[in-house]
Amino acid sequence: MEVWLASQSLRRATMLQEYFPEIKCEGFPDVDETPSPGSVDIQVLSICQKKSRAVPENHEFDVVVVCDTMLADPDDMDLALGKPNDTVEAAMMLHRLSGRRHQVWSATGIQLHGQWKFFVEHAIVEIDSLSDEQLVELVLSESWKGKAGGYDLAGPMGAYAQLIDGSESTVLGIAGEAMDLLKSFSLGHE
C-alpha cells in the first residue's frame, strides 16, 4: 500500500513508519495555516482541510494523510495556541501551561480512493508545575520547534506531562480514530 503523509512532522512520520515502512513524508510548506474563525476544533479542522486542498488530484498513492494540531488556551477554550515562532514564545507558552490541564486538538484527513474523510478529536494533558530551571531546560532542548503549544509529549516534556483523557496519538498529532483506521489498513495489507 502506497501511503503519503503530506506533513513535515517527524513525530507523525515516526508514528506511521511502524505501519508503513515505505511511507512518503513530504508536506506543503507554503500552505496558509491561518485558521478560520471559531472554536479550536473548527480552527484545526479548517487548516487540515486547507492542507487537503493542496494535495494534487493526480498522484500515485493509495492513501494520503494530512494533519494539524492545536492546543486550547487553558484560560479561554476558544483561543488556540499554535506553534511558537521563537524561544520567547516557547517560554511564554510553556509558562502558561505549567501546572495546568489543557486540551490538545488534532484534525486528520485521510484520502482513500479519491475521497476525503476528516477526524477531529481532543485529548486532555496535565503539565506539572515547572520550575524556572525546567522551563529553561525545555526551551534550550529546542523540542518546542514545530510543536503546537511548544512541547512534545514524546520528547523531554514527557517527564513533566501526563495524558489525562483521550488518545496519545491525538496529542502527538494524529487524531486517535484516524490512527486506528490507518493501523487497520496496515493490518489488511500484511
PDB file of C-alpha atoms in Angstrom:
ATOM      1  CA  MET A   1       0.000   0.000   0.000  1.00  0.00           C
ATOM      2  CA  GLU A   2       1.441   3.350  -1.099  1.00  0.00           C
ATOM      3  CA  VAL A   3       0.931   5.963   1.651  1.00  0.00           C
ATOM      4  CA  TRP A   4       1.789   9.659   1.552  1.00  0.00           C
ATOM      5  CA  LEU A   5       1.945  11.602   4.813  1.00  0.00           C
ATOM      6  CA  ALA A   6       1.609  15.164   3.487  1.00  0.00           C
ATOM      7  CA  SER A   7       3.263  16.610   6.582  1.00  0.00           C
ATOM      8  CA  GLN A   8       6.702  17.840   7.571  1.00  0.00           C
ATOM      9  CA  SER A   9       6.282  16.477  11.118  1.00  0.00           C
ATOM     10  CA  LEU A  10       8.966  13.991  12.096  1.00  0.00           C
ATOM     11  CA  ARG A  11       6.787  12.872  15.031  1.00  0.00           C
ATOM     12  CA  ARG A  12       3.886  11.934  12.711  1.00  0.00           C
ATOM     13  CA  ALA A  13       6.293  10.230  10.311  1.00  0.00           C
ATOM     14  CA  THR A  14       7.737   8.155  13.152  1.00  0.00           C
ATOM     15  CA  MET A  15       4.236   7.149  14.275  1.00  0.00           C
ATOM     16  CA  LEU A  16       3.255   5.915  10.814  1.00  0.00           C
ATOM     17  CA  GLN A  17       6.557   4.352   9.680  1.00  0.00           C
ATOM     18  CA  GLU A  18       5.945   1.467  12.071  1.00  0.00           C
ATOM     19  CA  TYR A  19       2.905   0.513   9.969  1.00  0.00           C
ATOM     20  CA  PHE A  20       4.037   1.801   6.566  1.00  0.00           C
ATOM     21  CA  PRO A  21       7.858   1.485   6.336  1.00  0.00           C
ATOM     22  CA  GLU A  22       7.904   2.874   2.790  1.00  0.00           C
ATOM     23  CA  ILE A  23       5.719   5.906   3.593  1.00  0.00           C
ATOM     24  CA  LYS A  24       6.452   9.137   1.747  1.00  0.00           C
ATOM     25  CA  CYS A  25       6.696  12.072   4.174  1.00  0.00           C
ATOM     26  CA  GLU A  26       6.557  15.410   2.411  1.00  0.00           C
ATOM     27  CA  GLY A  27       4.353  18.341   3.309  1.00  0.00           C
ATOM     28  CA  PHE A  28       3.492  21.649   1.741  1.00  0.00           C
ATOM     29  CA  PRO A  29       5.437  24.444   3.438  1.00  0.00           C
ATOM     30  CA  ASP A  30       3.552  27.150   1.539  1.00  0.00           C
ATOM     31  CA  VAL A  31       0.028  26.256   2.730  1.00  0.00           C
ATOM     32  CA  ASP A  32      -1.613  29.186   4.522  1.00  0.00           C
ATOM     33  CA  GLU A  33      -2.134  27.933   8.069  1.00  0.00           C
ATOM     34  CA  THR A  34      -4.297  30.868   9.122  1.00  0.00           C
ATOM     35  CA  PRO A  35      -7.302  29.236  10.810  1.00  0.00           C
ATOM     36  CA  SER A  36     -10.923  30.077  10.162  1.00  0.00           C
ATOM     37  CA  PRO A  37     -12.659  31.959  12.971  1.00  0.00           C
ATOM     38  CA  GLY A  38     -14.367  29.847  15.597  1.00  0.00           C
ATOM     39  CA  SER A  39     -13.613  27.392  18.350  1.00  0.00           C
ATOM     40  CA  VAL A  40     -10.344  25.457  18.372  1.00  0.00           C
ATOM     41  CA  ASP A  41     -11.934  22.354  16.818  1.00  0.00           C
ATOM     42  CA  ILE A  42     -13.177  24.471  13.880  1.00  0.00           C
ATOM     43  CA  GLN A  43      -9.797  26.181  13.543  1.00  0.00           C
ATOM     44  CA  VAL A  44      -7.767  22.963  13.491  1.00  0.00           C
ATOM     45  CA  LEU A  45     -10.170  21.349  11.004  1.00  0.00           C
ATOM     46  CA  SER A  46     -10.036  24.393   8.713  1.00  0.00           C
ATOM     47  CA  ILE A  47      -6.244  24.187   8.475  1.00  0.00           C
ATOM     48  CA  CYS A  48      -6.375  20.426   7.890  1.00  0.00           C
ATOM     49  CA  GLN A  49      -8.849  20.973   5.050  1.00  0.00           C
ATOM     50  CA  LYS A  50      -6.576  23.647   3.517  1.00  0.00           C
ATOM     51  CA  LYS A  51      -3.770  21.097   3.530  1.00  0.00           C
ATOM     52  CA  SER A  52      -6.038  18.533   1.835  1.00  0.00           C
ATOM     53  CA  ARG A  53      -6.783  21.030  -0.958  1.00  0.00           C
ATOM     54  CA  ALA A  54      -3.028  21.376  -1.588  1.00  0.00           C
ATOM     55  CA  VAL A  55      -2.769  17.666  -2.473  1.00  0.00           C
ATOM     56  CA  PRO A  56      -2.641  17.290  -6.272  1.00  0.00           C
ATOM     57  CA  GLU A  57      -5.548  15.334  -7.752  1.00  0.00           C
ATOM     58  CA  ASN A  58      -3.297  13.137  -9.869  1.00  0.00           C
ATOM     59  CA  HIS A  59      -0.977  11.273  -7.525  1.00  0.00           C
ATOM     60  CA  GLU A  60       0.044   7.628  -7.371  1.00  0.00           C
ATOM     61  CA  PHE A  61      -0.706   6.980  -3.699  1.00  0.00           C
ATOM     62  CA  ASP A  62      -3.400   4.674  -2.316  1.00  0.00           C
ATOM     63  CA  VAL A  63      -3.752   6.766   0.852  1.00  0.00           C
ATOM     64  CA  VAL A  64      -2.892  10.402   1.606  1.00  0.00           C
ATOM     65  CA  VAL A  65      -2.835  11.758   5.165  1.00  0.00           C
ATOM     66  CA  VAL A  66      -2.932  15.426   6.225  1.00  0.00           C
ATOM     67  CA  CYS A  67      -2.941  16.672   9.830  1.00  0.00           C
ATOM     68  CA  ASP A  68      -2.951  19.689  12.066  1.00  0.00           C
ATOM     69  CA  THR A  69      -2.719  20.087  15.840  1.00  0.00           C
ATOM     70  CA  MET A  70      -3.523  22.983  18.184  1.00  0.00           C
ATOM     71  CA  LEU A  71      -3.922  23.485  21.902  1.00  0.00           C
ATOM     72  CA  ALA A  72      -6.802  25.270  23.547  1.00  0.00           C
ATOM     73  CA  ASP A  73      -5.641  28.014  25.868  1.00  0.00           C
ATOM     74  CA  PRO A  74      -6.348  26.861  29.435  1.00  0.00           C
ATOM     75  CA  ASP A  75      -7.888  30.286  30.184  1.00  0.00           C
ATOM     76  CA  ASP A  76     -10.028  30.545  27.048  1.00  0.00           C
ATOM     77  CA  MET A  77     -11.161  27.314  25.395  1.00  0.00           C
ATOM     78  CA  ASP A  78     -11.877  29.183  22.134  1.00  0.00           C
ATOM     79  CA  LEU A  79      -8.357  30.599  21.885  1.00  0.00           C
ATOM     80  CA  ALA A  80      -5.852  28.379  20.096  1.00  0.00           C
ATOM     81  CA  LEU A  81      -2.183  28.015  20.904  1.00  0.00           C
ATOM     82  CA  GLY A  82      -0.292  27.104  17.755  1.00  0.00           C
ATOM     83  CA  LYS A  83       3.435  26.647  17.226  1.00  0.00           C
ATOM     84  CA  PRO A  84       5.804  29.125  18.879  1.00  0.00           C
ATOM     85  CA  ASN A  85       7.928  31.153  16.453  1.00  0.00           C
ATOM     86  CA  ASP A  86      10.933  31.593  18.743  1.00  0.00           C
ATOM     87  CA  THR A  87      12.349  30.828  22.176  1.00  0.00           C
ATOM     88  CA  VAL A  88      10.477  33.720  23.816  1.00  0.00           C
ATOM     89  CA  GLU A  89       7.100  32.465  22.542  1.00  0.00           C
ATOM     90  CA  ALA A  90       8.021  28.894  23.523  1.00  0.00           C
ATOM     91  CA  ALA A  91       8.883  30.009  27.066  1.00  0.00           C
ATOM     92  CA  MET A  92       5.659  32.024  27.334  1.00  0.00           C
ATOM     93  CA  MET A  93       3.521  29.082  26.156  1.00  0.00           C
ATOM     94  CA  LEU A  94       5.216  26.610  28.489  1.00  0.00           C
ATOM     95  CA  HIS A  95       4.851  29.024  31.409  1.00  0.00           C
ATOM     96  CA  ARG A  96       1.130  29.445  30.577  1.00  0.00           C
ATOM     97  CA  LEU A  97       0.641  25.637  30.544  1.00  0.00           C
ATOM     98  CA  SER A  98       2.743  24.967  33.662  1.00  0.00           C
ATOM     99  CA  GLY A  99       0.755  23.372  36.482  1.00  0.00           C
ATOM    100  CA  ARG A 100      -2.426  23.193  34.427  1.00  0.00           C
ATOM    101  CA  ARG A 101      -4.640  20.993  32.281  1.00  0.00           C
ATOM    102  CA  HIS A 102      -5.393  21.836  28.666  1.00  0.00           C
ATOM    103  CA  GLN A 103      -6.994  20.335  25.581  1.00  0.00           C
ATOM    104  CA  VAL A 104      -4.931  19.226  22.595  1.00  0.00           C
ATOM    105  CA  TRP A 105      -6.912  19.132  19.339  1.00  0.00           C
ATOM    106  CA  SER A 106      -5.822  17.178  16.262  1.00  0.00           C
ATOM    107  CA  ALA A 107      -7.548  17.077  12.903  1.00  0.00           C
ATOM    108  CA  THR A 108      -6.591  14.381  10.419  1.00  0.00           C
ATOM    109  CA  GLY A 109      -7.770  13.970   6.853  1.00  0.00           C
ATOM    110  CA  ILE A 110      -7.400  10.635   5.093  1.00  0.00           C
ATOM    111  CA  GLN A 111      -7.890  10.356   1.352  1.00  0.00           C
ATOM    112  CA  LEU A 112      -8.749   6.859   0.152  1.00  0.00           C
ATOM    113  CA  HIS A 113      -9.904   6.179  -3.432  1.00  0.00           C
ATOM    114  CA  GLY A 114     -10.062   9.932  -4.066  1.00  0.00           C
ATOM    115  CA  GLN A 115     -12.462  10.619  -1.174  1.00  0.00           C
ATOM    116  CA  TRP A 116     -11.523  12.569   1.963  1.00  0.00           C
ATOM    117  CA  LYS A 117     -12.669  11.654   5.467  1.00  0.00           C
ATOM    118  CA  PHE A 118     -11.826  14.008   8.339  1.00  0.00           C
ATOM    119  CA  PHE A 119     -11.424  13.257  12.034  1.00  0.00           C
ATOM    120  CA  VAL A 120     -11.276  15.876  14.802  1.00  0.00           C
ATOM    121  CA  GLU A 121     -10.505  14.808  18.357  1.00  0.00           C
ATOM    122  CA  HIS A 122      -9.141  16.240  21.551  1.00  0.00           C
ATOM    123  CA  ALA A 123      -7.226  14.862  24.485  1.00  0.00           C
ATOM    124  CA  ILE A 124      -6.558  16.369  27.888  1.00  0.00           C
ATOM    125  CA  VAL A 125      -2.999  16.786  29.127  1.00  0.00           C
ATOM    126  CA  GLU A 126      -1.827  17.982  32.522  1.00  0.00           C
ATOM    127  CA  ILE A 127       1.599  19.532  32.937  1.00  0.00           C
ATOM    128  CA  ASP A 128       3.354  19.616  36.298  1.00  0.00           C
ATOM    129  CA  SER A 129       4.254  22.971  37.813  1.00  0.00           C
ATOM    130  CA  LEU A 130       7.553  23.644  36.095  1.00  0.00           C
ATOM    131  CA  SER A 131      10.437  25.297  37.896  1.00  0.00           C
ATOM    132  CA  ASP A 132      12.357  28.078  36.164  1.00  0.00           C
ATOM    133  CA  GLU A 133      15.212  25.616  35.599  1.00  0.00           C
ATOM    134  CA  GLN A 134      12.873  23.065  33.990  1.00  0.00           C
ATOM    135  CA  LEU A 135      11.373  25.755  31.733  1.00  0.00           C
ATOM    136  CA  VAL A 136      14.845  26.835  30.610  1.00  0.00           C
ATOM    137  CA  GLU A 137      15.860  23.198  30.036  1.00  0.00           C
ATOM    138  CA  LEU A 138      12.759  22.578  27.878  1.00  0.00           C
ATOM    139  CA  VAL A 139      13.297  25.726  25.821  1.00  0.00           C
ATOM    140  CA  LEU A 140      17.022  25.056  25.326  1.00  0.00           C
ATOM    141  CA  SER A 141      16.258  21.471  24.213  1.00  0.00           C
ATOM    142  CA  GLU A 142      14.520  23.010  21.164  1.00  0.00           C
ATOM    143  CA  SER A 143      11.903  20.241  21.383  1.00  0.00           C
ATOM    144  CA  TRP A 144       9.319  23.047  21.056  1.00  0.00           C
ATOM    145  CA  LYS A 145      10.212  23.716  17.414  1.00  0.00           C
ATOM    146  CA  GLY A 146       7.290  22.925  15.137  1.00  0.00           C
ATOM    147  CA  LYS A 147       5.138  21.715  18.056  1.00  0.00           C
ATOM    148  CA  ALA A 148       1.729  23.087  18.975  1.00  0.00           C
ATOM    149  CA  GLY A 149       1.858  24.577  22.453  1.00  0.00           C
ATOM    150  CA  GLY A 150       5.645  24.430  22.415  1.00  0.00           C
ATOM    151  CA  TYR A 151       6.129  20.864  23.610  1.00  0.00           C
ATOM    152  CA  ASP A 152       6.408  17.259  22.501  1.00  0.00           C
ATOM    153  CA  LEU A 153       4.747  14.744  24.827  1.00  0.00           C
ATOM    154  CA  ALA A 154       7.022  12.009  23.421  1.00  0.00           C
ATOM    155  CA  GLY A 155      10.081  14.212  23.969  1.00  0.00           C
ATOM    156  CA  PRO A 156      11.539  15.961  27.033  1.00  0.00           C
ATOM    157  CA  MET A 157       8.098  17.197  28.165  1.00  0.00           C
ATOM    158  CA  GLY A 158       7.092  13.567  28.738  1.00  0.00           C
ATOM    159  CA  ALA A 159       8.871  13.747  32.095  1.00  0.00           C
ATOM    160  CA  TYR A 160       6.534  16.541  33.230  1.00  0.00           C
ATOM    161  CA  ALA A 161       3.215  15.865  31.473  1.00  0.00           C
ATOM    162  CA  GLN A 162       0.508  13.236  31.784  1.00  0.00           C
ATOM    163  CA  LEU A 163      -2.262  12.231  29.421  1.00  0.00           C
ATOM    164  CA  ILE A 164      -5.465  12.564  31.461  1.00  0.00           C
ATOM    165  CA  ASP A 165      -8.069  11.670  28.829  1.00  0.00           C
ATOM    166  CA  GLY A 166      -8.080  10.772  25.145  1.00  0.00           C
ATOM    167  CA  SER A 167      -5.600   9.205  22.790  1.00  0.00           C
ATOM    168  CA  GLU A 168      -1.850   9.734  22.937  1.00  0.00           C
ATOM    169  CA  SER A 169      -1.758   9.798  19.137  1.00  0.00           C
ATOM    170  CA  THR A 170      -4.122  12.797  19.244  1.00  0.00           C
ATOM    171  CA  VAL A 171      -1.600  14.662  21.404  1.00  0.00           C
ATOM    172  CA  LEU A 172       1.258  13.607  19.132  1.00  0.00           C
ATOM    173  CA  GLY A 173      -0.502  14.890  16.006  1.00  0.00           C
ATOM    174  CA  ILE A 174      -2.820  12.256  14.508  1.00  0.00           C
ATOM    175  CA  ALA A 175      -6.434  12.006  15.675  1.00  0.00           C
ATOM    176  CA  GLY A 176      -6.882   8.709  17.561  1.00  0.00           C
ATOM    177  CA  GLU A 177      -9.714   7.377  15.402  1.00  0.00           C
ATOM    178  CA  ALA A 178      -7.743   8.223  12.253  1.00  0.00           C
ATOM    179  CA  MET A 179      -4.699   6.411  13.657  1.00  0.00           C
ATOM    180  CA  ASP A 180      -6.838   3.332  14.333  1.00  0.00           C
ATOM    181  CA  LEU A 181      -8.115   3.421  10.747  1.00  0.00           C
ATOM    182  CA  LEU A 182      -4.583   3.743   9.364  1.00  0.00           C
ATOM    183  CA  LYS A 183      -3.423   0.809  11.505  1.00  0.00           C
ATOM    184  CA  SER A 184      -6.291  -1.277  10.110  1.00  0.00           C
ATOM    185  CA  PHE A 185      -5.084  -0.503   6.554  1.00  0.00           C
ATOM    186  CA  SER A 186      -1.656  -1.788   7.541  1.00  0.00           C
ATOM    187  CA  LEU A 187      -3.031  -4.991   9.060  1.00  0.00           C
ATOM    188  CA  GLY A 188      -5.142  -5.619   5.976  1.00  0.00           C
ATOM    189  CA  HIS A 189      -2.077  -5.487   3.722  1.00  0.00           C
ATOM    190  CA  GLU A 190       0.418  -7.691   5.570  1.00  0.00           C
TER     191      GLU A 190
END
